[in-house]
Amino acid sequence: MDYMRITKQERQSIQRMLNRGFSPNKIAIELERSPSTILREIKRNRVRIVNGKNSYKKVLDSNCAHAAHCFKQHLCVDCIQDKMLCRLCERCNAVCDDFRFVSCPRRDAIPWTCNACEQRRTCKLVKYYYRADEAQVYAQQKLKESRTGLAISDEELQALDTLITPLLNKGQSVHHVYMTHADKIPVSEKTLYAYIDANLLQVDVFKMPRKISRKPRRKRPERRVDSGCYICRSYRDYLNWCEANPGANTIEMDTVEGTRGSGKVLLTLKWMQSAFLMAYVLEQQTAAEVTRLFQFLQNGLGREHFQQLFPVILTDRGSEFTNPRAIEGNLQAWTKVFFCDPQKPQQKPHIENEHSLLRRKLPKGMCFKQLTQEDIQIVLAHTNSYKRQSRDQKSPLEIFRFTYGEDLAAFFNIKHLAPDEVDLTVYKKIRD
């Protein structure tokens, strides 16, 4: 048959046949598909399931042969769970010297799922299931995300800019340049116009008289997005990660804007367990600024302390967060970054609520241009010294110091204020 994407009905058929024990080859024959297509579909969209969190089992599903009889604790130097056994945390597989991997002939080879396994109810290994509805949603999400953003790399964009910008600045038309250098331009003529409209090329539009004579169309601003940066980082992936790593402290990340066009924004980080909020001034709301900030944090804290403070980060899909690999540490993953679903701020409610307190000091509509990092640390001293009923009448800074120690807390340089010194009115520098 001609190539076409797998449909929802075909995915339902795949699930039914897997449940009945059909091999991928037999499924391929039934659906008139290539066996490699069926295998790729199963492996790409299967769902990882870890039992134990919401069941009667005392042992979390693990890939270690010793998990059922292991009582080790505190294998990780940054462990904050005093009474928790390491076998209940999947990180133990990576740090324990006695870990012995147990393979499964169904899960780790064809058919790559546990759908038809007779031992799946009693098996204590991590399991994978193929579920048609979830596979359909996941496939559509990956398809949408892979079509978002630029189709060329930063290096190709730079080479394109170097090639065509001098020619356009001589008054040549885009069509003339494209037809003359079509073999060196990796995009279509229409895409070239789109790049110019999005200010991705350093073209002087005043050298293009026909363009500036036309009224611009009403259009949402284009944001550069790393194509595929959200794949395997969705909110569902975050929940699966948390289930596999119980007890890990999530840090929610967001940005707070002043007046539009003022340039400066605040990047905010909230530790969920302590309610501690940290904020940094960014000169621009870009992925490059966020990358520079996390390089500063990684260099200042070192790998061990950074991993202790940032085990996992949950943020929204703002354009400034579209380089998650740089946030994680590029060559070595120092943390894990996940994204909320589009238009779902309620998936990170803790930092959204904390912003309401921060806005009492820095109201909406106020320009951040005159604010410095020292100003923000003064503001945070007041919000983090504010005692919370939900934290047993303790302030976030008190809990943060108790959890991570005075030395790590001192890195952020937030002063603890006496209760009577806390002032949640508009920050004086803005008020004046």
mmCIF file of C-alpha atoms in Angstrom, residues 145-152 223-228:
data_model
loop_
_atom_site.group_PDB
_atom_site.id
_atom_site.type_symbol
_atom_site.label_atom_id
_atom_site.label_comp_id
_atom_site.label_asym_id
_atom_site.label_seq_id
_atom_site.Cartn_x
_atom_site.Cartn_y
_atom_site.Cartn_z
ATOM 1 C CA GLU A 145 5.906 19.559 17.692
ATOM 2 C CA SER A 146 8.160 18.322 14.896
ATOM 3 C CA ARG A 147 6.443 20.770 12.504
ATOM 4 C CA THR A 148 6.977 23.771 14.802
ATOM 5 C CA GLY A 149 9.816 26.261 14.406
ATOM 6 C CA LEU A 150 12.666 26.462 11.896
ATOM 7 C CA ALA A 151 13.615 23.583 9.640
ATOM 8 C CA ILE A 152 17.297 24.565 9.540
ATOM 9 C CA ARG A 223 9.049 32.844 18.025
ATOM 10 C CA ARG A 224 12.036 30.673 17.244
ATOM 11 C CA VAL A 225 11.424 27.177 18.562
ATOM 12 C CA ASP A 226 13.826 24.251 18.588
ATOM 13 C CA SER A 227 12.029 21.733 16.412
ATOM 14 C CA GLY A 228 11.174 18.702 18.522
#
